[in-house]
PDB file of C-alpha atoms in Angstrom:
ATOM      1  CA  MET A  53      30.657 -84.669 -90.428  1.00 52.00           C
ATOM      2  CA  ALA A  54      32.284 -85.891 -93.636  1.00 51.00           C
ATOM      3  CA  PHE A  55      31.818 -89.451 -94.758  1.00 47.00           C
ATOM      4  CA  LEU A  56      34.852 -91.340 -96.108  1.00 50.00           C
ATOM      5  CA  LYS A  57      34.655 -93.365 -99.270  1.00 52.00           C
ATOM      6  CA  SER A  58      35.772 -96.365 -97.277  1.00 56.00           C
ATOM      7  CA  ASP A  59      32.789 -96.097 -94.909  1.00 59.00           C
ATOM      8  CA  THR A  60      30.326 -98.906 -95.256  1.00 72.00           C
ATOM      9  CA  PRO A  61      26.532 -98.299 -95.256  1.00 69.00           C
ATOM     10  CA  PHE A  62      26.498 -99.514 -91.664  1.00 66.00           C
ATOM     11  CA  ASP A  63      29.047 -96.825 -90.748  1.00 66.00           C
ATOM     12  CA  VAL A  64      26.924 -94.161 -92.445  1.00 65.00           C
ATOM     13  CA  VAL A  65      23.844 -95.211 -90.507  1.00 68.00           C
ATOM     14  CA  LYS A  66      25.853 -95.249 -87.296  1.00 71.00           C
ATOM     15  CA  HIS A  67      27.076 -91.711 -87.950  1.00 67.00           C
ATOM     16  CA  LEU A  68      23.535 -90.506 -88.650  1.00 73.00           C
ATOM     17  CA  VAL A  69      22.311 -92.055 -85.424  1.00 72.00           C
ATOM     18  CA  VAL A  70      25.081 -90.336 -83.472  1.00 72.00           C
ATOM     19  CA  ILE A  71      24.207 -86.994 -85.095  1.00 79.00           C
ATOM     20  CA  GLY A  72      20.535 -87.483 -84.241  1.00 74.00           C
ATOM     21  CA  VAL A  73      21.308 -88.361 -80.634  1.00 75.00           C
ATOM     22  CA  LEU A  74      23.550 -85.340 -80.231  1.00 79.00           C
ATOM     23  CA  GLY A  75      20.899 -83.064 -81.764  1.00 76.00           C
ATOM     24  CA  ALA A  76      18.205 -84.449 -79.472  1.00 77.00           C
ATOM     25  CA  ALA A  77      20.501 -84.002 -76.470  1.00 76.00           C
ATOM     26  CA  LEU A  78      21.150 -80.391 -77.418  1.00 79.00           C
ATOM     27  CA  LEU A  79      17.418 -79.688 -77.807  1.00 77.00           C
ATOM     28  CA  PHE A  80      16.655 -81.364 -74.491  1.00 72.00           C
ATOM     29  CA  ALA A  81      19.374 -79.372 -72.731  1.00 69.00           C
ATOM     30  CA  PHE A  82      18.123 -76.129 -74.257  1.00 65.00           C
ATOM     31  CA  PHE A  83      14.449 -76.527 -73.404  1.00 64.00           C
ATOM     32  CA  PHE A  84      14.626 -78.434 -70.131  1.00 67.00           C
ATOM     33  CA  VAL A  85      17.893 -77.153 -68.603  1.00 62.00           C
ATOM     34  CA  TYR A  86      18.896 -73.780 -70.014  1.00 61.00           C
ATOM     35  CA  LEU A  87      15.445 -72.194 -70.344  1.00 58.00           C
ATOM     36  CA  PRO A  88      14.236 -73.187 -66.827  1.00 57.00           C
ATOM     37  CA  ILE A  89      17.448 -71.835 -65.328  1.00 57.00           C
ATOM     38  CA  SER A  90      17.331 -68.552 -67.279  1.00 55.00           C
ATOM     39  CA  THR A  91      13.590 -67.872 -66.817  1.00 51.00           C
ATOM     40  CA  ASN A  92      12.966 -69.508 -63.395  1.00 51.00           C
ATOM     41  CA  HIS A  93      10.428 -71.691 -65.215  1.00 50.00           C
ATOM     42  CA  GLY A  94       8.605 -73.965 -62.773  1.00 51.00           C
ATOM     43  CA  GLU A  95       9.816 -72.030 -59.716  1.00 67.00           C
ATOM     44  CA  THR A  96       6.600 -70.678 -58.196  1.00 83.00           C
ATOM     45  CA  ILE A  97       5.687 -69.300 -54.788  1.00 89.00           C
ATOM     46  CA  MET A  98       2.404 -69.699 -52.967  1.00 92.00           C
ATOM     47  CA  VAL A  99       0.894 -66.304 -52.192  1.00 94.00           C
ATOM     48  CA  PRO A 100       0.549 -65.900 -48.396  1.00 93.00           C
ATOM     49  CA  LYS A 101      -2.452 -64.362 -46.658  1.00 94.00           C
ATOM     50  CA  ILE A 102      -1.631 -60.745 -45.861  1.00 93.00           C
ATOM     51  CA  THR A 103      -5.108 -59.320 -45.239  1.00 93.00           C
ATOM     52  CA  GLY A 104      -5.345 -58.110 -41.659  1.00 92.00           C
ATOM     53  CA  MET A 105      -1.629 -57.334 -41.511  1.00 94.00           C
ATOM     54  CA  GLN A 106      -0.210 -53.848 -41.029  1.00 94.00           C
ATOM     55  CA  MET A 107       1.353 -52.213 -44.082  1.00 89.00           C
ATOM     56  CA  ALA A 108       4.472 -51.420 -42.037  1.00 90.00           C
ATOM     57  CA  ASP A 109       5.144 -55.168 -41.705  1.00 93.00           C
ATOM     58  CA  LEU A 110       4.539 -56.075 -45.346  1.00 92.00           C
ATOM     59  CA  GLU A 111       7.894 -55.220 -46.880  1.00 90.00           C
ATOM     60  CA  ASP A 112      10.025 -57.469 -44.648  1.00 92.00           C
ATOM     61  CA  TYR A 113       7.401 -60.211 -44.676  1.00 93.00           C
ATOM     62  CA  LEU A 114       7.174 -60.319 -48.486  1.00 93.00           C
ATOM     63  CA  ASP A 115      10.927 -59.807 -49.006  1.00 92.00           C
ATOM     64  CA  GLU A 116      11.532 -63.068 -47.160  1.00 91.00           C
ATOM     65  CA  ARG A 117       9.263 -64.744 -49.730  1.00 90.00           C
ATOM     66  CA  ASN A 118      10.744 -62.960 -52.776  1.00 92.00           C
ATOM     67  CA  LEU A 119       7.547 -60.984 -53.314  1.00 93.00           C
ATOM     68  CA  ARG A 120       6.675 -57.292 -53.456  1.00 93.00           C
ATOM     69  CA  TYR A 121       3.538 -55.216 -52.835  1.00 93.00           C
ATOM     70  CA  PHE A 122       1.857 -52.151 -54.267  1.00 94.00           C
ATOM     71  CA  VAL A 123      -0.951 -50.108 -52.644  1.00 92.00           C
ATOM     72  CA  ASP A 124      -3.550 -49.471 -55.357  1.00 89.00           C
ATOM     73  CA  ASP A 125      -6.465 -48.359 -53.164  1.00 88.00           C
ATOM     74  CA  SER A 126      -7.293 -47.028 -49.700  1.00 86.00           C
ATOM     75  CA  THR A 127     -10.584 -46.620 -47.895  1.00 83.00           C
ATOM     76  CA  TYR A 128     -11.770 -45.534 -44.471  1.00 80.00           C
ATOM     77  CA  GLU A 129     -13.203 -48.185 -42.174  1.00 80.00           C
ATOM     78  CA  PRO A 130     -14.523 -47.030 -38.763  1.00 75.00           C
ATOM     79  CA  GLY A 131     -13.108 -49.104 -35.950  1.00 81.00           C
ATOM     80  CA  VAL A 132     -10.297 -50.620 -38.049  1.00 88.00           C
ATOM     81  CA  ARG A 133      -6.687 -49.605 -37.409  1.00 90.00           C
ATOM     82  CA  PRO A 134      -5.252 -47.379 -40.178  1.00 90.00           C
ATOM     83  CA  GLY A 135      -2.772 -49.182 -42.430  1.00 91.00           C
ATOM     84  CA  THR A 136      -4.543 -52.544 -42.121  1.00 94.00           C
ATOM     85  CA  VAL A 137      -4.645 -54.552 -45.349  1.00 94.00           C
ATOM     86  CA  LEU A 138      -8.271 -55.093 -46.404  1.00 92.00           C
ATOM     87  CA  MET A 139      -7.871 -56.878 -49.748  1.00 93.00           C
ATOM     88  CA  GLN A 140      -5.115 -58.456 -51.822  1.00 94.00           C
ATOM     89  CA  ASP A 141      -4.619 -59.595 -55.402  1.00 94.00           C
ATOM     90  CA  PRO A 142      -3.572 -62.353 -56.181  1.00 93.00           C
ATOM     91  CA  ALA A 143      -5.573 -64.149 -53.508  1.00 93.00           C
ATOM     92  CA  PRO A 144      -3.935 -66.320 -50.819  1.00 93.00           C
ATOM     93  CA  GLY A 145      -3.041 -69.792 -52.062  1.00 91.00           C
ATOM     94  CA  GLU A 146      -2.370 -68.822 -55.672  1.00 92.00           C
ATOM     95  CA  PHE A 147       1.012 -69.667 -57.197  1.00 93.00           C
ATOM     96  CA  VAL A 148       3.113 -66.883 -58.738  1.00 92.00           C
ATOM     97  CA  LYS A 149       6.683 -66.367 -59.911  1.00 91.00           C
ATOM     98  CA  GLU A 150       9.375 -64.804 -57.776  1.00 89.00           C
ATOM     99  CA  ASP A 151       9.365 -61.013 -57.473  1.00 89.00           C
ATOM    100  CA  ARG A 152       5.636 -60.882 -58.276  1.00 92.00           C
ATOM    101  CA  LYS A 153       3.882 -57.711 -57.125  1.00 93.00           C
ATOM    102  CA  ILE A 154       0.916 -58.163 -54.753  1.00 93.00           C
ATOM    103  CA  TYR A 155      -1.695 -55.410 -55.069  1.00 95.00           C
ATOM    104  CA  VAL A 156      -3.277 -54.400 -51.768  1.00 94.00           C
ATOM    105  CA  SER A 157      -6.072 -52.146 -50.470  1.00 94.00           C
ATOM    106  CA  VAL A 158      -5.471 -50.609 -47.035  1.00 94.00           C
ATOM    107  CA  VAL A 159      -7.399 -48.642 -44.414  1.00 91.00           C
ATOM    108  CA  SER A 160      -6.770 -44.902 -44.656  1.00 87.00           C
ATOM    109  CA  LYS A 161      -6.030 -42.808 -41.568  1.00 85.00           C
ATOM    110  CA  ASN A 162      -8.470 -39.940 -42.103  1.00 83.00           C
ATOM    111  CA  PRO A 163     -12.115 -40.366 -43.118  1.00 81.00           C
ATOM    112  CA  PRO A 164     -13.135 -38.513 -46.295  1.00 84.00           C
ATOM    113  CA  GLN A 165     -15.487 -35.544 -46.395  1.00 87.00           C
ATOM    114  CA  ILE A 166     -18.842 -36.046 -48.125  1.00 91.00           C
ATOM    115  CA  LYS A 167     -21.963 -33.956 -48.720  1.00 94.00           C
ATOM    116  CA  MET A 168     -24.838 -34.478 -46.322  1.00 96.00           C
ATOM    117  CA  PRO A 169     -27.788 -36.104 -48.132  1.00 95.00           C
ATOM    118  CA  ARG A 170     -31.378 -34.874 -47.784  1.00 95.00           C
ATOM    119  CA  LEU A 171     -33.349 -37.124 -45.435  1.00 96.00           C
ATOM    120  CA  THR A 172     -36.307 -34.926 -44.491  1.00 94.00           C
ATOM    121  CA  ASP A 173     -39.755 -35.501 -46.042  1.00 91.00           C
ATOM    122  CA  GLY A 174     -38.896 -39.176 -46.532  1.00 93.00           C
ATOM    123  CA  SER A 175     -39.535 -42.233 -44.390  1.00 94.00           C
ATOM    124  CA  VAL A 176     -37.185 -43.183 -41.570  1.00 93.00           C
ATOM    125  CA  LYS A 177     -36.546 -46.535 -43.285  1.00 94.00           C
ATOM    126  CA  ASN A 178     -35.470 -44.761 -46.466  1.00 95.00           C
ATOM    127  CA  ALA A 179     -33.249 -42.433 -44.419  1.00 95.00           C
ATOM    128  CA  GLN A 180     -31.479 -45.406 -42.844  1.00 95.00           C
ATOM    129  CA  MET A 181     -30.761 -46.879 -46.281  1.00 95.00           C
ATOM    130  CA  ILE A 182     -29.428 -43.556 -47.589  1.00 95.00           C
ATOM    131  CA  LEU A 183     -27.154 -43.067 -44.567  1.00 95.00           C
ATOM    132  CA  LYS A 184     -25.710 -46.556 -44.999  1.00 92.00           C
ATOM    133  CA  SER A 185     -25.008 -45.957 -48.694  1.00 92.00           C
ATOM    134  CA  TYR A 186     -23.175 -42.703 -47.814  1.00 91.00           C
ATOM    135  CA  GLY A 187     -21.047 -44.348 -45.134  1.00 88.00           C
ATOM    136  CA  LEU A 188     -22.863 -42.545 -42.317  1.00 92.00           C
ATOM    137  CA  SER A 189     -24.455 -44.211 -39.315  1.00 91.00           C
ATOM    138  CA  VAL A 190     -27.878 -43.756 -37.752  1.00 93.00           C
ATOM    139  CA  GLY A 191     -27.722 -42.164 -34.331  1.00 93.00           C
ATOM    140  CA  LYS A 192     -30.641 -41.458 -32.017  1.00 93.00           C
ATOM    141  CA  ILE A 193     -34.167 -41.616 -33.456  1.00 93.00           C
ATOM    142  CA  THR A 194     -36.571 -39.360 -31.546  1.00 91.00           C
ATOM    143  CA  LEU A 195     -40.346 -39.491 -32.020  1.00 86.00           C
ATOM    144  CA  VAL A 196     -42.007 -36.084 -31.950  1.00 82.00           C
ATOM    145  CA  PRO A 197     -45.706 -35.164 -32.045  1.00 76.00           C
ATOM    146  CA  ASP A 198     -46.699 -34.942 -35.689  1.00 77.00           C
ATOM    147  CA  LEU A 199     -49.322 -36.511 -37.937  1.00 72.00           C
ATOM    148  CA  ARG A 200     -46.657 -37.471 -40.495  1.00 82.00           C
ATOM    149  CA  GLN A 201     -46.029 -40.920 -39.093  1.00 85.00           C
ATOM    150  CA  ASN A 202     -42.509 -42.334 -39.623  1.00 89.00           C
ATOM    151  CA  GLU A 203     -41.531 -39.268 -41.680  1.00 93.00           C
ATOM    152  CA  VAL A 204     -38.164 -37.623 -41.022  1.00 95.00           C
ATOM    153  CA  LEU A 205     -38.808 -34.076 -39.829  1.00 94.00           C
ATOM    154  CA  LYS A 206     -35.254 -33.042 -38.895  1.00 95.00           C
ATOM    155  CA  GLN A 207     -31.727 -34.362 -39.470  1.00 96.00           C
ATOM    156  CA  MET A 208     -29.289 -33.557 -36.691  1.00 95.00           C
ATOM    157  CA  MET A 209     -25.574 -33.960 -35.956  1.00 95.00           C
ATOM    158  CA  ASN A 210     -23.997 -33.222 -32.582  1.00 93.00           C
ATOM    159  CA  GLY A 211     -27.274 -31.733 -31.369  1.00 91.00           C
ATOM    160  CA  LYS A 212     -27.601 -29.264 -34.255  1.00 93.00           C
ATOM    161  CA  GLU A 213     -29.703 -29.437 -37.398  1.00 94.00           C
ATOM    162  CA  ILE A 214     -27.592 -30.063 -40.488  1.00 95.00           C
ATOM    163  CA  ALA A 215     -28.686 -28.964 -43.944  1.00 95.00           C
ATOM    164  CA  PRO A 216     -28.482 -31.128 -47.090  1.00 94.00           C
ATOM    165  CA  GLY A 217     -25.229 -30.487 -48.965  1.00 94.00           C
ATOM    166  CA  ALA A 218     -23.238 -29.515 -45.860  1.00 94.00           C
ATOM    167  CA  ALA A 219     -19.802 -31.125 -45.530  1.00 93.00           C
ATOM    168  CA  VAL A 220     -19.711 -34.039 -43.083  1.00 93.00           C
ATOM    169  CA  THR A 221     -17.101 -36.602 -42.199  1.00 89.00           C
ATOM    170  CA  LYS A 222     -17.779 -40.120 -43.372  1.00 86.00           C
ATOM    171  CA  GLY A 223     -18.652 -42.369 -40.438  1.00 84.00           C
ATOM    172  CA  ASN A 224     -20.421 -39.656 -38.411  1.00 91.00           C
ATOM    173  CA  GLN A 225     -23.672 -40.374 -36.605  1.00 94.00           C
ATOM    174  CA  ILE A 226     -26.819 -38.613 -37.788  1.00 96.00           C
ATOM    175  CA  ASP A 227     -29.754 -38.234 -35.375  1.00 96.00           C
ATOM    176  CA  LEU A 228     -33.301 -38.157 -36.710  1.00 96.00           C
ATOM    177  CA  GLU A 229     -36.505 -36.550 -35.485  1.00 93.00           C
ATOM    178  CA  VAL A 230     -39.450 -38.579 -36.747  1.00 92.00           C
ATOM    179  CA  GLY A 231     -43.203 -37.946 -36.639  1.00 88.00           C
ATOM    180  CA  ASP A 232     -45.113 -40.312 -34.342  1.00 80.00           C
ATOM    181  CA  GLY A 233     -48.311 -40.127 -36.404  1.00 76.00           C
ATOM    182  CA  LEU A 234     -50.490 -39.074 -33.513  1.00 67.00           C
ATOM    183  CA  GLY A 235     -48.775 -36.721 -31.149  1.00 61.00           C
ATOM    184  CA  ASN A 236     -47.967 -37.378 -27.519  1.00 62.00           C
ATOM    185  CA  GLN A 237     -48.860 -33.971 -26.122  1.00 70.00           C
ATOM    186  CA  GLU A 238     -52.319 -33.054 -24.922  1.00 81.00           C
ATOM    187  CA  PHE A 239     -53.814 -29.578 -25.366  1.00 87.00           C
ATOM    188  CA  PRO A 240     -57.156 -27.927 -24.544  1.00 92.00           C
ATOM    189  CA  VAL A 241     -60.081 -28.934 -26.729  1.00 95.00           C
ATOM    190  CA  PRO A 242     -60.756 -26.096 -29.185  1.00 95.00           C
ATOM    191  CA  ASN A 243     -64.241 -24.581 -29.049  1.00 96.00           C
ATOM    192  CA  VAL A 244     -65.898 -24.493 -32.494  1.00 96.00           C
ATOM    193  CA  VAL A 245     -69.524 -24.118 -31.356  1.00 96.00           C
ATOM    194  CA  GLY A 246     -71.183 -21.154 -33.090  1.00 95.00           C
ATOM    195  CA  MET A 247     -68.691 -21.189 -35.979  1.00 95.00           C
ATOM    196  CA  PRO A 248     -69.644 -21.954 -39.595  1.00 95.00           C
ATOM    197  CA  ALA A 249     -68.977 -25.641 -40.245  1.00 95.00           C
ATOM    198  CA  ASP A 250     -66.336 -25.039 -42.934  1.00 94.00           C
ATOM    199  CA  GLU A 251     -64.364 -22.703 -40.656  1.00 95.00           C
ATOM    200  CA  ALA A 252     -64.664 -25.170 -37.780  1.00 96.00           C
ATOM    201  CA  LEU A 253     -63.257 -27.984 -39.929  1.00 95.00           C
ATOM    202  CA  THR A 254     -60.361 -25.775 -41.030  1.00 93.00           C
ATOM    203  CA  LEU A 255     -59.543 -24.906 -37.426  1.00 94.00           C
ATOM    204  CA  LEU A 256     -59.626 -28.550 -36.328  1.00 93.00           C
ATOM    205  CA  ALA A 257     -57.349 -29.604 -39.197  1.00 90.00           C
ATOM    206  CA  GLY A 258     -54.902 -26.823 -38.340  1.00 87.00           C
ATOM    207  CA  GLN A 259     -54.551 -28.252 -34.828  1.00 85.00           C
ATOM    208  CA  GLY A 260     -53.977 -31.788 -36.085  1.00 80.00           C
ATOM    209  CA  LEU A 261     -57.484 -33.057 -35.231  1.00 87.00           C
ATOM    210  CA  GLN A 262     -59.668 -35.225 -37.438  1.00 88.00           C
ATOM    211  CA  PRO A 263     -63.339 -34.601 -38.270  1.00 92.00           C
ATOM    212  CA  GLY A 264     -65.536 -37.310 -36.799  1.00 93.00           C
ATOM    213  CA  GLU A 265     -69.198 -37.861 -37.465  1.00 95.00           C
ATOM    214  CA  LYS A 266     -71.480 -35.027 -38.552  1.00 95.00           C
ATOM    215  CA  PHE A 267     -75.025 -34.847 -37.209  1.00 96.00           C
ATOM    216  CA  TYR A 268     -77.604 -32.442 -38.671  1.00 96.00           C
ATOM    217  CA  GLN A 269     -80.568 -30.847 -36.906  1.00 94.00           C
ATOM    218  CA  PRO A 270     -83.105 -28.197 -37.922  1.00 94.00           C
ATOM    219  CA  ALA A 271     -81.815 -24.652 -38.089  1.00 91.00           C
ATOM    220  CA  THR A 272     -83.340 -21.925 -35.911  1.00 90.00           C
ATOM    221  CA  ALA A 273     -83.182 -18.160 -35.725  1.00 88.00           C
ATOM    222  CA  ASP A 274     -80.455 -18.430 -33.098  1.00 88.00           C
ATOM    223  CA  GLN A 275     -78.696 -21.247 -34.951  1.00 91.00           C
ATOM    224  CA  PRO A 276     -78.620 -20.424 -38.665  1.00 93.00           C
ATOM    225  CA  GLU A 277     -78.001 -23.122 -41.254  1.00 93.00           C
ATOM    226  CA  GLY A 278     -74.435 -24.381 -41.449  1.00 94.00           C
ATOM    227  CA  THR A 279     -73.558 -23.364 -37.882  1.00 96.00           C
ATOM    228  CA  VAL A 280     -71.918 -25.799 -35.435  1.00 97.00           C
ATOM    229  CA  VAL A 281     -74.337 -26.120 -32.499  1.00 96.00           C
ATOM    230  CA  LYS A 282     -72.559 -28.853 -30.545  1.00 96.00           C
ATOM    231  CA  GLN A 283     -69.284 -30.764 -30.485  1.00 96.00           C
ATOM    232  CA  ARG A 284     -67.878 -33.906 -28.898  1.00 96.00           C
ATOM    233  CA  PRO A 285     -65.660 -33.786 -26.917  1.00 95.00           C
ATOM    234  CA  ALA A 286     -66.937 -30.523 -25.539  1.00 95.00           C
ATOM    235  CA  ALA A 287     -64.601 -27.628 -24.833  1.00 93.00           C
ATOM    236  CA  THR A 288     -65.526 -27.400 -21.178  1.00 89.00           C
ATOM    237  CA  GLY A 289     -63.497 -27.120 -18.008  1.00 86.00           C
ATOM    238  CA  ASN A 290     -60.026 -28.607 -18.313  1.00 89.00           C
ATOM    239  CA  ALA A 291     -60.904 -30.991 -21.171  1.00 92.00           C
ATOM    240  CA  THR A 292     -57.867 -31.931 -23.260  1.00 91.00           C
ATOM    241  CA  ILE A 293     -57.312 -33.738 -26.530  1.00 90.00           C
ATOM    242  CA  ARG A 294     -54.382 -35.216 -28.461  1.00 82.00           C
ATOM    243  CA  MET A 295     -53.346 -34.701 -32.073  1.00 77.00           C
ATOM    244  CA  GLY A 296     -55.052 -37.071 -34.457  1.00 77.00           C
ATOM    245  CA  GLN A 297     -58.149 -37.621 -32.350  1.00 86.00           C
ATOM    246  CA  LEU A 298     -61.682 -37.255 -33.738  1.00 93.00           C
ATOM    247  CA  VAL A 299     -64.134 -34.428 -33.048  1.00 96.00           C
ATOM    248  CA  ASP A 300     -67.839 -35.025 -33.784  1.00 97.00           C
ATOM    249  CA  LEU A 301     -69.948 -32.058 -34.856  1.00 97.00           C
ATOM    250  CA  TRP A 302     -73.667 -31.207 -34.720  1.00 97.00           C
ATOM    251  CA  ILE A 303     -74.567 -28.808 -37.505  1.00 96.00           C
ATOM    252  CA  ALA A 304     -77.735 -26.788 -38.019  1.00 95.00           C
ATOM    253  CA  GLY A 305     -79.522 -27.454 -41.303  1.00 93.00           C
ATOM    254  CA  SER A 306     -80.156 -30.377 -43.608  1.00 89.00           C
ATOM    255  CA  GLU A 307     -77.513 -32.916 -44.549  1.00 86.00           C
ATOM    256  CA  PRO A 308     -76.091 -32.130 -47.997  1.00 81.00           C
ATOM    257  CA  THR A 309     -77.203 -34.529 -50.709  1.00 72.00           C
ATOM    258  CA  SER A 310     -75.220 -35.452 -53.778  1.00 54.00           C
ATOM    259  CA  LEU A 311     -76.761 -34.521 -57.088  1.00 45.00           C
ATOM    260  CA  THR A 312     -77.514 -37.310 -59.524  1.00 43.00           C
ATOM    261  CA  PRO A 313     -76.733 -36.292 -63.115  1.00 45.00           C
ATOM    262  CA  VAL A 314     -79.686 -36.355 -65.512  1.00 42.00           C
ATOM    263  CA  ASN A 315     -79.126 -38.363 -68.660  1.00 41.00           C
TER     264      ASN A 315
END
């Protein structure tokens, strides 16, 4: 704007004020009118809750709200309908711009194949933790006669033993055979009378029996030293015993004494 020589100082100031007002108006219009219109600044949408919905319904539902979705993960969940939305990002209640993409995790149709872990020789409690971490479930737990109490003796699926490393479907049930620590089956009492004591103890251990007390009595010509001359319970008639029970022995000879080292 050119200033005329005839303009007074008041006119000059007035012109400057007009220029300043126009400049401020242009800046205001640019930042608070043009930019919001061109960038949708300030126009936000609250993210709806879509977890639990079916993926087939998402597109129309989000289109109505000017939003989109993208499946970035899938996982198998037993008992949950395939295609169900499990997780979403951003979370419900957050504010986003139009056309924002919502990332979702959905339930897959087919369970994945995994390698069967080794459960045998460990405790049943440890086996349950391992199965859970692998996405497998604990089926029937059967106690069987064995001194290894609470130890997994066999791992089964569908009535058949399954080896570690075999391919199984995630979500399957695994049955366990577990030692009861004592045994629930009775069998005839073994007869160890007349046997050397060390052989008698080996035989008892092999049948899952425990040595009880040892009593010593003088040896004779008919009962040489170290021979079992009596046992309790006796192996007479129809006497039976269970795994883990004690058997007392009477042994010919003197009771062994521990040697005291000489300093």
